[in-house]
């Protein structure tokens, strides 16, 4: 007998009382979604920028390696996408659009359709995500309602920059992934 | 080493043990504040618990559904009945890929299976990429906490370690500096690895996808750069529907560290073009635990670590005092199921205060199971007796303290003897505590004189 | 006319032997509040230490004895959350006596919950002009739910606080860690001596840093442990069971 059968058979052999799967109520978040989202991002050590602020910021930097997957900000790109994600190692900035954001916790959803390389938001040194205010939902229940039965090979919530507190619980931003996260709220 | 002995050792360094206690308490505080910002928190705990109950009562069906969906999505699914088979499956994949160096993100399951030493024996370099795990790996230690693997270490220890291993400046203890050194070191490893291993936080039966949650982004750095992703998953990690994630992702990180969500929650459904995902489903004692009516709901655990942070014992004895892969309260109800003899003192390493059960986001009745394990362990006293410390076995079980109290004899003994000759249990009591003053008469005597006609 | 309820006073063994003044205070307090109380003679240990040590199955005798002593009463009241919880939840299987056991379990109360929930005591008239630190015993707190535990997101309540803060002059102290375990834990106090003492020291330090005059609680096992440490350290803080405070205050 294969291990698969062995495992499944031993589960089948256990007397179990059937417990029903509960319905999940439609929990809502009270308050102004934009304000809540902004404070969530800030608490997660990200930064919120308007379009103008973003343009000023990027002008103040001296990045040589920028990839932009955003139609609206395509002009900032300094290079095209390489075939192999390993070549992204020196990438300084990635600009990506997200599908929607979650006000309660600052999480933003992207899937393969926003990610020509799945490694992109991780390997880049700095990350900018573009989100439209109208694409805010209140909490994770609404988030999964919104994702629905979409079929993407990979999907991802990003809520802040890469961080760790593994050394004496001191928070350090930029463990392995992006050292900063800026959200441009349109 | 028995838990009492290890705890006594841990407490000897008072400054360190106090820091450990206060730091974990601070995390428990953050968890409290975070959970109290959600009005429906207790409702979410109920939902999470009910969803997991439903999973445990239909585990075979959900596993089959999960497997069918995953196969349809192009994921290769493997089944391992125990740690040995799990390790062999991983090795076989690595050999097929001619892979000699892998990166691995946090997975308590692979710790449980002792995958690292197994692969290292086969000449494969395993690099743990979670910062805390990399630190303890350098020290050849296991993690002391399932969420904060290096919580037992101080920055001066890590500074000295990184000076030796990563050539950082001697004496530089700045966490940002040290973290950056690890970043550069691990970046090389990420870029070089052909295979990446991760654990799994949730597997979704409905879609065949699985989730990996991190703050560092290390799991994603590994798998998206590698050609092959091996995900190791305990069979109890299944949840039925995608929308159930709405419940679990609201409670997981809040319970773990107080943050509203981990910074990265990655949903893997199909491999990227030209790449492979292998999923290893592991039993290793889980079906045995499922068959134990009183203990089966320990399998609801989502590995948030909240019970460790709140546990007054864990905070003051450290993760290593338990000697088990999963330490703390949840570990003390899981481990005896794996090896009752080896872990026989763990259910006694508790005051049954119940704080663990009240913080548990999936409402596992942890302290009640600790009580129930005590009932089981004493039944097998002969068989496990050697595993129990002598103190437990001979001193207390044969003459519980309060049984001694129950006769008027004790009152007289305490009155008439100097402390030093009062026998064993009270002697232990008296090391750092005075005994109550023995009164002239018991209540019963008083009652007879004053109220009884 | 409804018969006046008859209360059986359950005095845990170590209270009987070491803290008769607390048992007396409990009795007097209930009598002052107009209750008819009797103390059935021949009480022994309820079996809790044995059960918590893993020998619940050996507590059949003490449990049957308990049922026999207390079955006739309308209520059973004890100045100990821990022993009440044991009777409520950890009686062993008692073939043929299941109904009696359930009957007992339904009518047994810890003292403060009996006052607030059954007697519905609302306005205690009395004075206790001291700064009081309250130690919540875990079995009372999370077992009997005598207060909202700090872990849960539920409306705040605390039955002991409700009673104590009625007293004139009493200053209720909010601790830094409102309801952490003191480390007594029954046999734990012996088998894990070092941890037990450290937990006790930490708990005591919380009270001392808030300069309490009196450290009180509903479980003497916790107080015995904390007082033992305080005495060894030469601390001057006074220890009283909540029954003693209430009985003294409403004199």
Tab-separated table of C-alpha atoms in Angstrom, chain B residues 17-291:
chain	number	residue	atom	x	y	z
B	17	UNK	CA	15.972	35.322	32.089
B	18	UNK	CA	14.348	38.574	33.136
B	19	UNK	CA	15.011	40.044	29.705
B	20	UNK	CA	13.494	36.946	28.102
B	21	UNK	CA	10.410	37.212	30.274
B	22	UNK	CA	9.929	40.921	29.694
B	23	UNK	CA	10.549	40.770	25.948
B	24	UNK	CA	8.039	38.022	25.382
B	25	UNK	CA	5.574	39.726	27.681
B	26	UNK	CA	5.931	42.845	25.545
B	27	UNK	CA	4.940	40.756	22.526
B	28	UNK	CA	1.980	39.357	24.407
B	29	UNK	CA	1.028	42.973	25.203
B	30	UNK	CA	1.190	43.884	21.527
B	31	UNK	CA	-0.961	40.887	20.736
B	32	UNK	CA	-3.508	42.060	23.312
B	33	UNK	CA	-3.653	45.562	21.871
B	34	UNK	CA	-3.888	44.249	18.321
B	35	UNK	CA	-6.619	41.734	19.104
B	36	UNK	CA	-8.594	44.364	20.994
B	37	UNK	CA	-8.622	46.625	17.961
B	38	UNK	CA	-10.896	44.072	16.268
B	39	UNK	CA	-14.418	44.172	17.719
B	40	UNK	CA	-15.220	40.726	16.322
B	41	UNK	CA	-12.007	39.135	17.660
B	42	UNK	CA	-13.700	36.485	19.778
B	43	UNK	CA	-16.047	35.704	16.898
B	44	UNK	CA	-13.032	35.223	14.627
B	45	UNK	CA	-11.517	32.809	17.145
B	46	UNK	CA	-14.774	30.875	17.164
B	47	UNK	CA	-14.878	30.785	13.382
B	48	UNK	CA	-11.263	29.688	13.101
B	49	UNK	CA	-11.888	26.973	15.652
B	50	UNK	CA	-15.036	25.776	13.884
B	51	UNK	CA	-13.350	25.743	10.494
B	52	UNK	CA	-10.523	23.643	11.921
B	53	UNK	CA	-13.019	21.317	13.643
B	54	UNK	CA	-14.657	20.800	10.291
B	55	UNK	CA	-11.269	20.083	8.732
B	56	UNK	CA	-10.406	17.468	11.339
B	57	UNK	CA	-13.713	15.707	10.856
B	58	UNK	CA	-13.271	15.615	7.056
B	59	UNK	CA	-9.520	15.508	6.716
B	60	UNK	CA	-9.418	12.606	4.245
B	61	UNK	CA	-11.857	14.288	1.871
B	62	UNK	CA	-10.105	17.631	2.010
B	63	UNK	CA	-6.728	16.024	1.407
B	64	UNK	CA	-8.026	14.248	-1.656
B	65	UNK	CA	-9.665	17.410	-2.947
B	66	UNK	CA	-6.506	19.390	-2.272
B	67	UNK	CA	-4.348	16.846	-4.051
B	68	UNK	CA	-6.639	16.679	-7.090
B	69	UNK	CA	-6.660	20.466	-7.437
B	70	UNK	CA	-2.922	20.751	-6.901
B	71	UNK	CA	-2.230	18.118	-9.568
B	72	UNK	CA	-4.536	19.958	-11.943
B	73	UNK	CA	-2.509	23.107	-11.243
B	74	UNK	CA	0.693	21.369	-12.212
B	75	UNK	CA	2.050	20.786	-8.735
B	76	UNK	CA	3.737	17.452	-8.019
B	77	UNK	CA	2.313	15.926	-4.861
B	78	UNK	CA	4.143	13.471	-2.596
B	79	UNK	CA	2.945	11.689	0.534
B	80	UNK	CA	5.166	10.830	3.475
B	81	UNK	CA	3.956	8.743	6.352
B	82	UNK	CA	6.821	9.708	8.597
B	83	UNK	CA	9.912	11.887	8.953
B	84	UNK	CA	12.140	9.332	7.302
B	85	UNK	CA	10.019	9.115	4.186
B	86	UNK	CA	9.712	12.896	4.073
B	87	UNK	CA	13.479	13.292	4.144
B	88	UNK	CA	13.956	10.619	1.494
B	89	UNK	CA	11.448	12.288	-0.816
B	90	UNK	CA	13.259	15.610	-0.473
B	91	UNK	CA	16.618	13.963	-1.088
B	92	UNK	CA	15.361	12.150	-4.170
B	93	UNK	CA	14.156	15.407	-5.682
B	94	UNK	CA	17.488	17.068	-4.921
B	95	UNK	CA	19.368	14.184	-6.505
B	96	UNK	CA	17.216	14.333	-9.616
B	97	UNK	CA	18.085	18.007	-9.911
B	98	UNK	CA	21.767	17.401	-9.196
B	99	UNK	CA	21.411	19.933	-6.457
B	100	UNK	CA	24.092	20.274	-3.808
B	101	UNK	CA	23.065	23.477	-2.099
B	102	UNK	CA	19.587	24.582	-1.085
B	103	UNK	CA	17.993	27.510	0.655
B	104	UNK	CA	15.228	26.884	3.123
B	105	UNK	CA	12.774	29.233	4.789
B	106	UNK	CA	11.195	28.623	8.135
B	107	UNK	CA	9.477	25.288	8.467
B	108	UNK	CA	8.831	23.740	11.853
B	109	UNK	CA	7.907	20.539	10.038
B	110	UNK	CA	11.394	20.125	8.603
B	111	UNK	CA	12.778	20.743	12.107
B	112	UNK	CA	10.453	18.040	13.369
B	113	UNK	CA	11.764	15.692	10.663
B	114	UNK	CA	15.398	16.704	11.287
B	115	UNK	CA	15.799	17.347	7.591
B	116	UNK	CA	18.917	19.514	7.883
B	117	UNK	CA	21.211	16.953	9.497
B	118	UNK	CA	19.855	14.292	7.148
B	119	UNK	CA	20.672	16.303	4.033
B	120	UNK	CA	23.989	17.490	5.403
B	121	UNK	CA	24.997	13.872	5.905
B	122	UNK	CA	24.367	13.396	2.182
B	123	UNK	CA	26.728	16.233	1.439
B	124	UNK	CA	24.089	18.821	0.680
B	125	UNK	CA	24.541	22.345	1.970
B	126	UNK	CA	21.377	23.607	3.655
B	127	UNK	CA	21.092	27.315	4.302
B	128	UNK	CA	18.303	28.500	6.552
B	129	UNK	CA	17.366	31.923	5.271
B	130	UNK	CA	15.193	33.320	8.014
B	131	UNK	CA	17.593	35.577	9.908
B	132	UNK	CA	16.836	34.035	13.283
B	133	UNK	CA	17.150	30.542	11.859
B	134	UNK	CA	20.430	31.373	10.146
B	135	UNK	CA	21.778	32.599	13.475
B	136	UNK	CA	20.860	29.432	15.337
B	137	UNK	CA	22.047	27.312	12.413
B	138	UNK	CA	25.496	28.908	12.693
B	139	UNK	CA	25.466	27.861	16.348
B	140	UNK	CA	24.254	24.330	15.545
B	141	UNK	CA	21.222	24.973	17.712
B	142	UNK	CA	17.548	24.345	17.009
B	143	UNK	CA	15.161	27.333	17.170
B	144	UNK	CA	14.083	28.132	20.736
B	145	UNK	CA	10.780	29.653	19.603
B	146	UNK	CA	8.720	28.793	16.545
B	147	UNK	CA	8.244	32.418	15.470
B	148	UNK	CA	11.370	34.001	16.967
B	149	UNK	CA	14.028	31.315	16.587
B	150	UNK	CA	16.865	33.287	18.197
B	151	UNK	CA	14.948	34.935	21.016
B	152	UNK	CA	17.255	33.253	23.534
B	153	UNK	CA	20.308	35.116	22.186
B	154	UNK	CA	21.550	38.610	22.900
B	155	UNK	CA	22.981	40.944	20.299
B	156	UNK	CA	26.461	40.627	21.778
B	157	UNK	CA	26.281	36.867	21.092
B	158	UNK	CA	25.121	37.489	17.540
B	159	UNK	CA	27.763	40.148	17.006
B	160	UNK	CA	30.513	37.753	18.067
B	161	UNK	CA	29.018	35.007	15.910
B	162	UNK	CA	28.785	37.199	12.816
B	163	UNK	CA	32.298	38.458	13.402
B	164	UNK	CA	33.461	34.862	13.195
B	165	UNK	CA	31.186	33.677	10.383
B	166	UNK	CA	30.583	36.786	8.295
B	167	UNK	CA	33.632	38.870	9.183
B	168	UNK	CA	31.645	41.746	10.612
B	169	UNK	CA	33.456	44.336	12.718
B	170	UNK	CA	34.416	43.057	16.101
B	171	UNK	CA	32.148	44.464	18.785
B	172	UNK	CA	29.644	46.051	16.421
B	173	UNK	CA	26.307	45.058	17.949
B	174	UNK	CA	24.047	47.303	15.921
B	175	UNK	CA	21.097	45.154	14.777
B	176	UNK	CA	20.790	47.085	11.509
B	177	UNK	CA	24.457	46.553	10.737
B	178	UNK	CA	24.295	42.867	11.621
B	179	UNK	CA	21.088	42.328	9.655
B	180	UNK	CA	22.627	43.961	6.619
B	181	UNK	CA	25.624	41.659	6.844
B	182	UNK	CA	23.267	38.688	6.856
B	183	UNK	CA	21.388	40.191	3.917
B	184	UNK	CA	24.522	40.331	1.807
B	185	UNK	CA	25.604	36.857	2.853
B	186	UNK	CA	22.216	35.326	2.141
B	187	UNK	CA	21.737	37.205	-1.122
B	188	UNK	CA	24.628	35.164	-2.508
B	189	UNK	CA	22.952	31.976	-1.337
B	190	UNK	CA	19.612	32.938	-2.877
B	191	UNK	CA	21.217	33.690	-6.213
B	192	UNK	CA	23.069	30.389	-6.203
B	193	UNK	CA	20.368	27.953	-5.138
B	194	UNK	CA	18.628	25.744	-7.692
B	195	UNK	CA	16.144	24.368	-5.182
B	196	UNK	CA	14.329	26.198	-2.397
B	197	UNK	CA	12.402	24.592	0.426
B	198	UNK	CA	9.591	26.262	2.329
B	199	UNK	CA	7.045	25.280	4.912
B	200	UNK	CA	3.341	25.858	4.419
B	201	UNK	CA	1.013	27.958	6.557
B	202	UNK	CA	-2.239	26.923	4.883
B	203	UNK	CA	-3.250	24.592	2.089
B	204	UNK	CA	-6.593	25.319	0.417
B	205	UNK	CA	-8.602	22.241	-0.527
B	206	UNK	CA	-10.897	24.159	-2.871
B	207	UNK	CA	-8.129	25.570	-5.082
B	208	UNK	CA	-5.080	23.402	-4.439
B	209	UNK	CA	-3.047	26.495	-3.595
B	210	UNK	CA	-0.936	26.943	-0.491
B	211	UNK	CA	0.229	29.931	1.521
B	212	UNK	CA	3.571	30.909	2.929
B	213	UNK	CA	3.679	33.931	5.230
B	214	UNK	CA	6.882	35.804	6.124
B	215	UNK	CA	8.006	39.272	7.138
B	216	UNK	CA	11.490	39.027	5.735
B	217	UNK	CA	10.489	37.906	2.260
B	218	UNK	CA	13.031	35.104	2.496
B	219	UNK	CA	10.682	32.341	1.363
B	220	UNK	CA	9.858	34.234	-1.823
B	221	UNK	CA	13.457	35.242	-2.473
B	222	UNK	CA	14.345	31.578	-2.388
B	223	UNK	CA	11.590	30.035	-4.434
B	224	UNK	CA	11.306	32.668	-7.145
B	225	UNK	CA	14.997	32.498	-7.932
B	226	UNK	CA	15.239	28.703	-7.774
B	227	UNK	CA	14.038	26.353	-10.493
B	228	UNK	CA	12.387	24.000	-8.055
B	229	UNK	CA	10.274	24.771	-5.016
B	230	UNK	CA	9.734	22.019	-2.465
B	231	UNK	CA	6.969	22.838	0.006
B	232	UNK	CA	6.722	20.619	3.081
B	233	UNK	CA	3.322	20.546	4.678
B	234	UNK	CA	1.793	18.737	7.632
B	235	UNK	CA	-1.518	17.184	6.619
B	236	UNK	CA	-3.353	19.197	9.276
B	237	UNK	CA	-2.575	22.490	7.529
B	238	UNK	CA	-5.520	22.098	5.173
B	239	UNK	CA	-8.405	24.546	5.219
B	240	UNK	CA	-11.487	24.085	3.063
B	241	UNK	CA	-12.074	27.336	1.202
B	242	UNK	CA	-10.106	30.261	-0.060
B	243	UNK	CA	-12.368	32.648	1.812
B	244	UNK	CA	-11.431	30.932	5.080
B	245	UNK	CA	-8.121	32.715	4.679
B	246	UNK	CA	-9.985	35.928	5.465
B	247	UNK	CA	-10.417	34.596	8.990
B	248	UNK	CA	-6.979	33.065	9.417
B	249	UNK	CA	-4.933	35.925	8.001
B	250	UNK	CA	-6.695	38.318	10.361
B	251	UNK	CA	-5.724	36.321	13.426
B	252	UNK	CA	-2.379	34.703	12.592
B	253	UNK	CA	0.026	37.645	12.716
B	254	UNK	CA	-1.968	39.507	15.337
B	255	UNK	CA	-1.651	36.497	17.615
B	256	UNK	CA	2.001	35.964	16.771
B	257	UNK	CA	3.504	39.433	17.098
B	258	UNK	CA	0.619	41.883	17.240
B	259	UNK	CA	1.129	43.089	13.680
B	260	UNK	CA	-2.038	43.149	11.572
B	261	UNK	CA	-0.676	40.829	8.862
B	262	UNK	CA	2.735	39.527	7.838
B	263	UNK	CA	4.301	41.791	5.250
B	264	UNK	CA	4.255	39.008	2.661
B	265	UNK	CA	1.455	36.455	2.279
B	266	UNK	CA	2.229	34.428	-0.824
B	267	UNK	CA	-0.313	32.173	-2.528
B	268	UNK	CA	1.287	29.434	-4.631
B	269	UNK	CA	-0.986	27.737	-7.108
B	270	UNK	CA	1.019	26.798	-10.169
B	271	UNK	CA	4.709	26.854	-10.920
B	272	UNK	CA	6.041	29.698	-13.050
B	273	UNK	CA	6.821	28.772	-16.645
B	274	UNK	CA	9.659	26.282	-16.836
B	275	UNK	CA	9.745	25.691	-13.078
B	276	UNK	CA	8.508	23.010	-10.710
B	277	UNK	CA	6.652	22.927	-7.429
B	278	UNK	CA	6.753	19.787	-5.312
B	279	UNK	CA	4.463	19.475	-2.339
B	280	UNK	CA	5.239	16.901	0.338
B	281	UNK	CA	2.278	15.999	2.540
B	282	UNK	CA	3.496	14.617	5.842
B	283	UNK	CA	1.747	12.550	8.480
B	284	UNK	CA	4.496	11.772	11.031
B	285	UNK	CA	2.183	10.995	13.937
B	286	UNK	CA	-0.659	13.320	12.976
B	287	UNK	CA	-3.157	10.577	12.167
B	288	UNK	CA	-2.270	8.940	15.473
B	289	UNK	CA	-3.012	12.204	17.260
B	290	UNK	CA	-6.248	12.545	15.299
B	291	UNK	CA	-7.373	9.219	16.681
